[in-house]
Coordinates of C-alpha atoms in Angstrom, one line a residue:
Chain A
X1 CA -4.4 23.9 -16.6
X2 CA -2.0 21.7 -18.8
X3 CA 1.5 22.9 -19.8
X4 CA 0.6 23.0 -23.6
X5 CA -2.2 25.5 -22.8
X6 CA 0.0 27.6 -20.6
X7 CA 2.7 27.9 -23.2
X8 CA 0.0 28.5 -25.9
X9 CA -1.4 31.4 -23.9
X10 CA 2.1 32.8 -23.2
X11 CA 2.9 32.9 -26.8
X12 CA -0.5 34.3 -27.7
X13 CA -0.3 37.1 -25.2
X14 CA 3.3 38.2 -26.4
X15 CA 1.9 38.1 -30.0
X16 CA -1.1 40.4 -29.0
X17 CA 1.3 42.6 -27.1
X18 CA 3.8 42.6 -29.9
X19 CA 6.7 41.8 -27.4
X20 CA 9.3 39.0 -27.0
X21 CA 8.0 36.6 -24.4
X22 CA 9.7 37.3 -21.2
X23 CA 9.6 33.8 -19.9
X24 CA 12.0 31.0 -21.0
X25 CA 9.6 28.7 -22.9
X26 CA 10.4 25.3 -24.2
X27 CA 7.0 24.3 -25.5
X28 CA 6.1 21.3 -27.4
X29 CA 5.8 23.1 -30.7
X30 CA 4.1 20.4 -32.6
X31 CA 1.2 20.5 -30.1
X32 CA 1.3 24.3 -30.1
X33 CA 1.0 24.2 -33.9
X34 CA -2.0 21.8 -33.7
X35 CA -3.8 24.1 -31.2
X36 CA -3.0 27.3 -33.1
X37 CA -4.5 25.4 -36.3
X38 CA -7.7 24.4 -34.4
X39 CA -8.0 28.1 -33.2
X40 CA -7.0 29.6 -36.7
X41 CA -4.2 31.7 -35.0
X42 CA -1.2 30.1 -36.8
X43 CA 0.4 33.3 -37.8
X44 CA -0.2 35.0 -34.4
X45 CA 1.5 32.0 -32.7
X46 CA 4.3 32.0 -35.2
X47 CA 5.1 35.7 -34.7
X48 CA 5.6 35.0 -31.1
X49 CA 7.3 31.7 -31.5
X50 CA 10.1 32.5 -33.8
X51 CA 11.4 35.2 -31.4
X52 CA 11.9 32.8 -28.6
X53 CA 15.4 31.1 -28.0
X54 CA 13.8 27.6 -27.8
X55 CA 12.5 27.9 -31.3
X56 CA 15.9 28.2 -32.7
X57 CA 16.8 24.8 -31.1
X58 CA 14.1 22.8 -32.7
X59 CA 14.0 20.7 -35.9
X60 CA 14.8 23.1 -38.9
X61 CA 12.3 21.3 -41.1
X62 CA 9.5 21.7 -38.6
X63 CA 10.5 25.5 -38.2
X64 CA 10.4 25.8 -42.0
X65 CA 7.0 24.3 -42.3
X66 CA 5.5 26.6 -39.5
X67 CA 7.2 29.6 -41.2
X68 CA 5.8 28.7 -44.6
X69 CA 2.3 27.9 -43.4
X70 CA 2.1 31.2 -41.5
X71 CA 3.5 33.1 -44.5
X72 CA 1.0 31.5 -46.9
X73 CA -1.9 32.3 -44.5
X74 CA -0.9 35.9 -44.1
X75 CA -0.1 36.3 -47.8
X76 CA -3.7 35.1 -48.8
X77 CA -5.3 37.4 -46.1
X78 CA -3.3 40.4 -47.4
X79 CA -4.8 39.6 -50.9
X80 CA -8.3 39.2 -49.6
X81 CA -8.1 42.4 -47.5
X82 CA -6.9 44.4 -50.5
X83 CA -9.6 43.1 -52.8
X84 CA -12.3 43.9 -50.1
X85 CA -11.0 47.4 -49.8
X86 CA -11.1 47.8 -53.6
X87 CA -14.7 46.7 -53.5
X88 CA -15.7 48.9 -50.6
X89 CA -14.2 51.8 -52.3
X90 CA -16.5 51.1 -55.3
X91 CA -19.5 51.1 -52.9
X92 CA -18.3 54.4 -51.5
X93 CA -18.0 55.9 -55.1
X94 CA -21.6 54.8 -55.7
X95 CA -22.7 56.4 -52.5
X96 CA -23.8 53.2 -50.9
X97 CA -23.6 53.3 -47.0
X98 CA -22.8 49.5 -46.2
X99 CA -21.7 48.8 -42.7
X100 CA -18.7 46.6 -42.1
X101 CA -18.4 44.6 -39.0
X102 CA -16.1 42.1 -37.5
X103 CA -13.5 41.1 -40.2
X104 CA -11.2 43.9 -41.1
X105 CA -12.4 46.1 -38.3
X106 CA -11.1 43.5 -35.7
X107 CA -7.9 42.9 -37.8
X108 CA -7.0 46.4 -37.4
X109 CA -6.8 46.1 -33.7
X110 CA -3.8 43.7 -34.1
X111 CA -0.1 44.7 -34.2
X112 CA 0.0 42.8 -37.6
X113 CA -3.5 43.2 -38.9
X114 CA -3.3 40.4 -41.5
X115 CA -1.9 37.9 -39.0
X116 CA -5.4 37.8 -37.4
X117 CA -7.1 36.1 -40.3
X118 CA -10.7 36.1 -41.2
X119 CA -12.7 33.5 -43.1
X120 CA -15.1 36.1 -44.5
X121 CA -15.9 39.7 -44.5
X122 CA -19.2 40.7 -43.1
X123 CA -21.3 43.5 -44.5
X124 CA -24.7 44.8 -43.3
X125 CA -26.8 46.4 -46.0
X126 CA -30.2 48.1 -46.1
X127 CA -32.4 46.2 -48.6
X128 CA -32.9 49.3 -50.7
X129 CA -29.2 49.1 -51.7
X130 CA -29.1 45.5 -52.2
X131 CA -29.6 45.4 -56.0
X132 CA -27.0 48.1 -56.6
X133 CA -24.5 46.4 -54.3
X134 CA -24.9 43.1 -56.1
X135 CA -24.3 44.8 -59.5
X136 CA -21.1 46.2 -58.2
X137 CA -20.0 42.9 -56.7
X138 CA -21.0 40.9 -60.0
X139 CA -19.1 43.4 -62.1
X140 CA -16.1 43.0 -60.1
X141 CA -15.4 39.3 -60.3
X142 CA -17.5 38.2 -57.4
X143 CA -19.8 35.3 -57.8
X144 CA -22.8 34.3 -55.7
X145 CA -22.3 31.0 -53.9
X146 CA -23.9 28.7 -51.4
X147 CA -27.5 29.7 -52.0
X148 CA -29.3 31.2 -54.8
X149 CA -32.4 32.0 -52.7
X150 CA -34.0 35.2 -53.9
X151 CA -35.0 36.6 -50.5
X152 CA -32.1 35.8 -48.2
X153 CA -30.9 37.1 -44.9
X154 CA -27.3 36.6 -46.2
X155 CA -26.0 36.7 -49.7
X156 CA -22.7 34.9 -50.2
X157 CA -20.2 36.2 -52.7
X158 CA -16.8 34.7 -53.6
X159 CA -13.8 35.8 -55.5
X160 CA -12.0 33.0 -57.1
X161 CA -8.8 35.0 -57.6
X162 CA -8.2 36.0 -54.1
X163 CA -10.4 33.7 -52.0
X164 CA -12.3 36.6 -50.6
X165 CA -15.8 35.4 -49.2
X166 CA -18.2 38.2 -48.5
X167 CA -21.3 37.9 -46.5
X168 CA -23.9 40.5 -47.4
X169 CA -26.4 40.5 -44.6
X170 CA -29.8 42.1 -44.8
X171 CA -30.4 41.2 -41.1
X172 CA -28.0 40.7 -38.3
X173 CA -29.6 37.9 -36.3
X174 CA -33.0 37.3 -37.9
X175 CA -36.0 36.3 -35.9
X176 CA -35.9 32.5 -35.8
X177 CA -35.6 32.3 -32.1
X178 CA -36.5 34.5 -28.9
X179 CA -32.8 35.3 -28.4
X180 CA -32.3 36.4 -32.0
X181 CA -35.5 38.6 -31.9
X182 CA -34.0 40.2 -28.6
X183 CA -30.7 40.8 -30.4
X184 CA -32.4 42.3 -33.5
X185 CA -34.0 44.8 -31.2
X186 CA -30.8 45.8 -29.5
X187 CA -29.1 46.4 -32.8
X188 CA -32.1 48.0 -34.6
X189 CA -30.3 51.4 -34.7
X190 CA -26.9 50.3 -36.2
X191 CA -27.2 52.4 -39.2
X192 CA -28.4 55.7 -37.3
X193 CA -25.5 55.2 -34.7
X194 CA -22.8 54.1 -37.3
X195 CA -19.2 55.5 -37.3
X196 CA -16.5 55.8 -40.1
X197 CA -12.9 54.6 -39.7
X198 CA -10.1 54.9 -42.3
X199 CA -8.1 51.8 -43.4
X200 CA -5.5 52.2 -46.0
X201 CA -7.0 55.5 -47.1
X202 CA -10.4 54.2 -47.5
X203 CA -13.4 55.4 -45.4
X204 CA -15.2 52.2 -43.9
X205 CA -18.7 52.7 -42.4
X206 CA -19.0 50.5 -39.4
X207 CA -21.1 50.2 -36.2
X208 CA -20.4 52.6 -33.4
X209 CA -17.9 51.6 -30.7
X210 CA -20.5 50.5 -28.3
X211 CA -22.6 48.6 -30.8
X212 CA -19.5 46.9 -32.2
X213 CA -18.2 45.9 -28.7
X214 CA -21.6 44.5 -27.8
X215 CA -21.8 42.7 -31.1
X216 CA -18.7 40.8 -30.7
X217 CA -19.7 39.9 -27.2
X218 CA -23.1 38.7 -28.4
X219 CA -21.3 36.9 -31.4
X220 CA -19.0 35.1 -29.2
X221 CA -21.7 34.0 -26.8
X222 CA -24.0 33.0 -29.6
X223 CA -21.2 30.6 -30.6
X224 CA -20.7 29.4 -27.1
X225 CA -24.2 28.5 -26.6
X226 CA -24.1 26.7 -29.9
X227 CA -20.9 24.6 -30.4
X228 CA -18.3 26.8 -28.5
X229 CA -16.3 29.8 -28.9
X230 CA -12.6 29.7 -29.7
X231 CA -9.8 31.6 -28.1
X232 CA -9.7 34.1 -31.1
X233 CA -13.1 35.6 -30.1
X234 CA -11.6 36.2 -26.8
X235 CA -8.6 37.8 -28.2
X236 CA -10.9 40.1 -30.4
X237 CA -12.8 41.2 -27.2
X238 CA -9.5 41.8 -25.3
X239 CA -8.0 43.9 -28.2
X240 CA -11.1 45.8 -28.7
X241 CA -11.0 46.9 -25.0
X242 CA -7.4 47.6 -25.3
X243 CA -8.1 50.1 -28.0
X244 CA -11.4 51.6 -27.1
X245 CA -11.7 51.3 -23.3
X246 CA -11.9 55.0 -22.8
X247 CA -14.8 55.2 -25.2
X248 CA -16.8 52.2 -24.3
X249 CA -20.0 53.1 -22.4
X250 CA -19.8 50.2 -19.9
X251 CA -23.2 51.1 -18.4
X252 CA -24.7 50.3 -21.8
X253 CA -22.7 47.2 -22.2
X254 CA -23.7 45.7 -18.8
X255 CA -27.3 46.8 -19.1
X256 CA -27.7 44.9 -22.4
X257 CA -25.7 41.9 -21.6
X258 CA -27.6 41.6 -18.2
X259 CA -30.9 41.6 -20.1
X260 CA -29.6 38.8 -22.3
X261 CA -28.4 36.9 -19.1
X262 CA -24.8 37.1 -20.7
X263 CA -23.3 39.1 -17.8
X264 CA -21.9 36.2 -15.9
X265 CA -20.2 34.7 -18.8
X266 CA -18.9 37.9 -20.0
X267 CA -17.2 38.5 -16.7
X268 CA -15.6 35.0 -16.9
X269 CA -14.5 35.8 -20.5
X270 CA -12.9 39.0 -19.5
X271 CA -11.2 37.3 -16.6
X272 CA -9.5 34.9 -19.1
X273 CA -8.5 37.9 -21.2
X274 CA -6.9 39.4 -18.0
X275 CA -5.3 36.4 -16.7
X276 CA -3.9 34.9 -19.9
X277 CA -4.1 37.5 -22.8
X278 CA -2.5 40.4 -21.0
X279 CA -5.6 42.7 -20.8
X280 CA -5.2 45.2 -18.0
X281 CA -8.0 45.0 -15.5
X282 CA -8.2 48.7 -15.0
X283 CA -9.4 49.1 -18.5
X284 CA -12.7 47.4 -17.6
X285 CA -15.5 49.1 -15.6
X286 CA -17.7 46.6 -13.8
X287 CA -21.3 47.3 -13.2
X288 CA -21.0 45.9 -9.6
X289 CA -18.3 44.4 -7.3
X290 CA -16.7 41.6 -9.2
X291 CA -16.9 39.2 -6.2
X292 CA -20.6 39.3 -6.6
X293 CA -20.3 37.2 -9.9
X294 CA -19.8 33.6 -10.1
X295 CA -16.1 33.2 -11.4
X296 CA -14.6 30.1 -12.5
X297 CA -12.6 30.1 -15.6
X298 CA -11.2 26.6 -15.4
X299 CA -14.2 24.9 -17.0
X300 CA -14.6 27.5 -19.6
X301 CA -10.9 27.4 -20.6
X302 CA -11.1 23.7 -21.1
X303 CA -14.2 24.1 -23.2
X304 CA -12.8 27.0 -25.2
X305 CA -9.4 25.2 -25.9
X306 CA -10.9 21.8 -26.7
X307 CA -13.5 23.3 -29.0
X308 CA -11.3 25.2 -31.3
X309 CA -12.4 27.9 -33.5
X310 CA -16.5 28.3 -33.0
X311 CA -16.2 25.1 -31.1
X312 CA -16.2 23.2 -34.4
X313 CA -13.2 20.8 -33.5
X314 CA -15.2 17.5 -33.4
X315 CA -18.4 16.1 -35.0
X316 CA -19.8 15.4 -31.7
X317 CA -19.5 19.0 -30.7
X318 CA -21.3 20.2 -33.9
X319 CA -24.1 17.7 -33.3
X320 CA -24.4 18.6 -29.6
X321 CA -25.3 22.2 -30.6
X322 CA -28.7 21.1 -31.1
X323 CA -29.0 20.1 -27.4
X324 CA -27.7 23.4 -26.2
X325 CA -29.8 25.5 -28.6
X326 CA -32.8 23.5 -27.8
X327 CA -32.2 24.1 -24.0
X328 CA -31.7 27.8 -24.6
X329 CA -34.9 28.3 -26.5
X330 CA -36.5 26.7 -23.2
X331 CA -38.3 24.3 -25.3
X332 CA -37.0 21.1 -23.5
X333 CA -37.6 20.7 -19.9
X334 CA -35.8 17.4 -19.8
X335 CA -32.3 16.1 -20.7
X336 CA -34.0 13.1 -22.6
X337 CA -35.8 15.6 -25.0
X338 CA -32.5 17.7 -25.4
X339 CA -30.7 14.4 -26.2
X340 CA -33.3 13.5 -28.8
X341 CA -32.8 17.0 -30.2
X342 CA -29.1 16.3 -30.8
X343 CA -29.8 13.0 -32.9
X344 CA -33.0 14.2 -34.5
X345 CA -32.6 18.0 -34.8
X346 CA -35.6 20.3 -36.1
X347 CA -35.7 21.3 -39.7
X348 CA -34.6 24.8 -38.7
X349 CA -31.2 23.6 -37.3
X350 CA -30.6 21.4 -40.5
X351 CA -31.3 23.9 -43.2
X352 CA -27.7 25.0 -43.6
X353 CA -26.6 21.5 -44.5
X354 CA -29.7 20.2 -46.3
X355 CA -30.9 23.1 -48.4
X356 CA -34.0 21.3 -49.6
X357 CA -35.5 21.9 -46.2
X358 CA -36.0 25.4 -46.9
X359 CA -38.6 24.6 -49.5
X360 CA -39.7 21.3 -48.2
X361 CA -39.6 21.0 -44.5
X362 CA -41.7 17.8 -44.8
X363 CA -38.6 16.1 -46.0
X364 CA -37.0 16.2 -42.5
X365 CA -37.1 12.4 -41.9
X366 CA -35.0 12.2 -45.2
X367 CA -32.4 14.7 -43.7
X368 CA -32.1 12.6 -40.6
X369 CA -31.5 9.6 -42.7
X370 CA -28.9 11.3 -44.9
X371 CA -27.3 12.6 -41.9
X372 CA -27.1 9.1 -40.3
X373 CA -25.8 7.7 -43.6
X374 CA -23.1 10.3 -43.9
X375 CA -21.9 9.5 -40.2
X376 CA -21.9 5.7 -41.2
X377 CA -19.6 6.5 -44.2
X378 CA -17.4 8.9 -42.0
X379 CA -17.3 6.4 -39.1
X380 CA -17.1 3.1 -41.1
X381 CA -20.1 1.2 -39.4
X382 CA -23.4 1.7 -37.8
X383 CA -22.1 0.8 -34.4
X384 CA -19.6 3.6 -34.8
X385 CA -22.5 5.9 -35.6
X386 CA -23.8 4.6 -32.1
X387 CA -20.5 5.7 -30.7
X388 CA -20.7 9.2 -32.2
X389 CA -24.4 9.5 -30.8
X390 CA -23.2 8.6 -27.5
X391 CA -20.2 10.9 -27.7
X392 CA -22.6 13.6 -28.8
X393 CA -25.0 13.2 -26.0
X394 CA -21.9 13.2 -23.5
X395 CA -20.6 16.5 -24.9
X396 CA -24.1 17.9 -25.1
X397 CA -24.8 17.1 -21.5
X398 CA -21.4 18.6 -20.5
X399 CA -22.1 21.8 -22.5
X400 CA -25.5 22.2 -21.1
X401 CA -24.0 22.0 -17.6
X402 CA -21.7 24.7 -18.7
X403 CA -24.6 26.9 -19.8
X404 CA -26.1 26.4 -16.5
X405 CA -22.8 27.1 -14.6
X406 CA -22.5 30.5 -16.5
X407 CA -26.2 31.2 -15.9
X408 CA -27.2 31.2 -19.6
X409 CA -29.8 28.6 -18.9
X410 CA -31.6 28.2 -15.4
Chain B
X1 CA 12.9 52.8 -63.3
X2 CA 9.2 51.9 -63.3
X3 CA 7.3 49.2 -61.3
X4 CA 5.0 47.7 -63.9
X5 CA 2.7 45.7 -61.6
X6 CA 0.8 46.2 -58.4
X7 CA 2.5 45.0 -55.3
X8 CA 2.3 46.0 -51.5
X9 CA 5.1 45.4 -49.0
X10 CA 4.5 43.8 -45.6
X11 CA 6.6 42.7 -42.8
X12 CA 5.5 39.3 -41.6
X13 CA 7.0 36.4 -39.9
X14 CA 10.4 38.3 -39.6
X15 CA 10.5 38.9 -43.4
X16 CA 9.7 41.8 -45.6
X17 CA 7.7 40.3 -48.6
X18 CA 6.1 41.6 -51.8
X19 CA 2.5 40.7 -52.1
X20 CA 0.8 41.0 -55.5
X21 CA -2.6 42.6 -55.5
X22 CA -5.3 43.7 -57.8
X23 CA -4.7 42.5 -61.3
X24 CA -1.3 41.2 -60.5
X25 CA -2.7 38.8 -57.9
X26 CA -4.1 36.8 -60.9
X27 CA -0.9 37.0 -63.0
X28 CA 1.9 36.6 -60.4
X29 CA 2.2 33.5 -58.3
X30 CA 5.6 33.8 -56.7
X31 CA 6.8 35.0 -53.4
X32 CA 9.5 37.7 -53.2
X33 CA 11.2 38.3 -49.8
X34 CA 13.5 41.1 -49.4
X35 CA 16.4 42.0 -46.9
X36 CA 16.9 45.6 -45.8
X37 CA 18.8 46.6 -48.8
X38 CA 16.1 45.1 -51.0
X39 CA 13.5 47.1 -49.2
X40 CA 15.6 50.2 -49.9
X41 CA 15.9 49.4 -53.5
X42 CA 12.2 48.7 -53.8
X43 CA 11.2 51.9 -52.1
X44 CA 13.5 53.9 -54.3
X45 CA 12.8 52.2 -57.6
X46 CA 10.6 54.9 -59.1
X47 CA 12.7 57.8 -57.6
X48 CA 15.8 57.0 -59.6
X49 CA 16.4 57.2 -63.4
X50 CA 18.7 54.3 -63.7
X51 CA 20.9 51.6 -62.0
X52 CA 23.9 53.9 -61.5
X53 CA 21.7 56.3 -59.6
X54 CA 20.3 53.4 -57.5
X55 CA 23.9 52.3 -56.7
X56 CA 24.9 55.8 -55.6
X57 CA 21.7 55.9 -53.3
X58 CA 22.7 52.6 -51.8
X59 CA 26.3 53.5 -51.2
X60 CA 25.2 56.8 -49.5
X61 CA 22.8 54.9 -47.3
X62 CA 24.8 51.8 -46.3
X63 CA 28.4 51.2 -45.3
X64 CA 29.2 48.7 -48.1
X65 CA 32.0 48.5 -50.7
X66 CA 30.9 49.3 -54.3
X67 CA 31.5 45.7 -55.6
X68 CA 29.3 44.1 -53.1
X69 CA 26.6 46.7 -53.4
X70 CA 26.6 46.6 -57.1
X71 CA 26.4 42.7 -57.0
X72 CA 23.5 42.6 -54.6
X73 CA 21.6 45.3 -56.4
X74 CA 22.0 43.5 -59.8
X75 CA 20.9 40.2 -58.3
X76 CA 17.7 41.7 -56.8
X77 CA 16.9 43.8 -60.0
X78 CA 17.5 40.7 -62.2
X79 CA 14.7 38.8 -60.2
X80 CA 12.4 41.7 -60.7
X81 CA 13.1 42.1 -64.4
X82 CA 12.7 38.3 -64.9
X83 CA 9.4 38.4 -63.3
X84 CA 8.6 41.4 -65.5
X85 CA 7.9 43.5 -62.3
X86 CA 10.1 46.5 -63.5

């Protein structure tokens, strides 16, 4: 592993543990900041950096920039968290039981909660409460954004004053793929099993400890099979175990992850948390002897670190997602077919970017053409688009090999 | 003394800051950082009736001469008044 990654992990670990790093570090802070930005962990890295001796010796303008950036990010998060809690209190007052997952629940696991930022807050709602919830949101300065679709799986709401982005889900995974269907089944009883936790004097309904733990694992792996998972998702898993290890029903976790063929990858993700993020191994209960698993975190770390948050660091990685998703759904037997899937994805995989495909899937060739045109604009010429396509296929093939290595595809 | 707006205090990046929330978030754009004495003053603002009471509280909490304490306190209160926070 390269020195930058090693220093980055050292800083991240001391931030998660809220301790001053014990090792004398003299990292390349500019590279560390770039990585932190890619993984959306700038405030976490800053919290550990400014406590090191070496930080006091670097360019003061850079220090100031790093500090101001961290401060602004946390400042905005505090405002978003506060707005979210105000809204949630209103839901409670109206007797709506809406489940909160990820977001604020995960932030609370960290020494400085708002240093672990969230792009949005996720809520799971039963359809019968949807109308009432929307009324509350709209009367509290929240505007619907992204899609105006009437029957949606997720309703996006945005607050212009604070930047709070809410995702109101009526379903967790949907039924668009075999894996999603399997996951929907696993999480079909989240409302019956829900728990309540208190944050800043407000009762928050959320998944049970086991459901939530399994969910964040599945969510990380869902992103891994698509474009990639960033280090923050591994931090969340690590911090979750740290807090709830005595309450986690490990038999249940291993049973469900094994059904989904996620167990090998999970063991490797946990190994990264143990080796680099300070997770104590005795907090994990394995279902069988660890030596029976394939463990090789080197390739995984490379992929995680290079990919950034949700593996979205490059356009090639985003495009390559179509190859791995295609392979995962076991529709492609050959690499050639998967390669084509990366360049000419199915309508299903392009609906997010080309909304008209929701109503008119027949316009798929138009979406392919727009996509190529966009890349031409981004890359400057058609030959560069060819280079992107080549890069996409290379990334896609490498990632498909990874999926095989961690037994997600056979 | 009375705090007119909605703020929360947080310790971040080695500083204690005041973050405007609720309606105040839309009205106030600045960033107020506080040292230890600033935090002490902020926490006691609504517990004292006037500036003299605050000064006495500071003097009983910190080993500082009256002149320095008064100057520091006035400087901080001035910032809060100008921003229409108290």
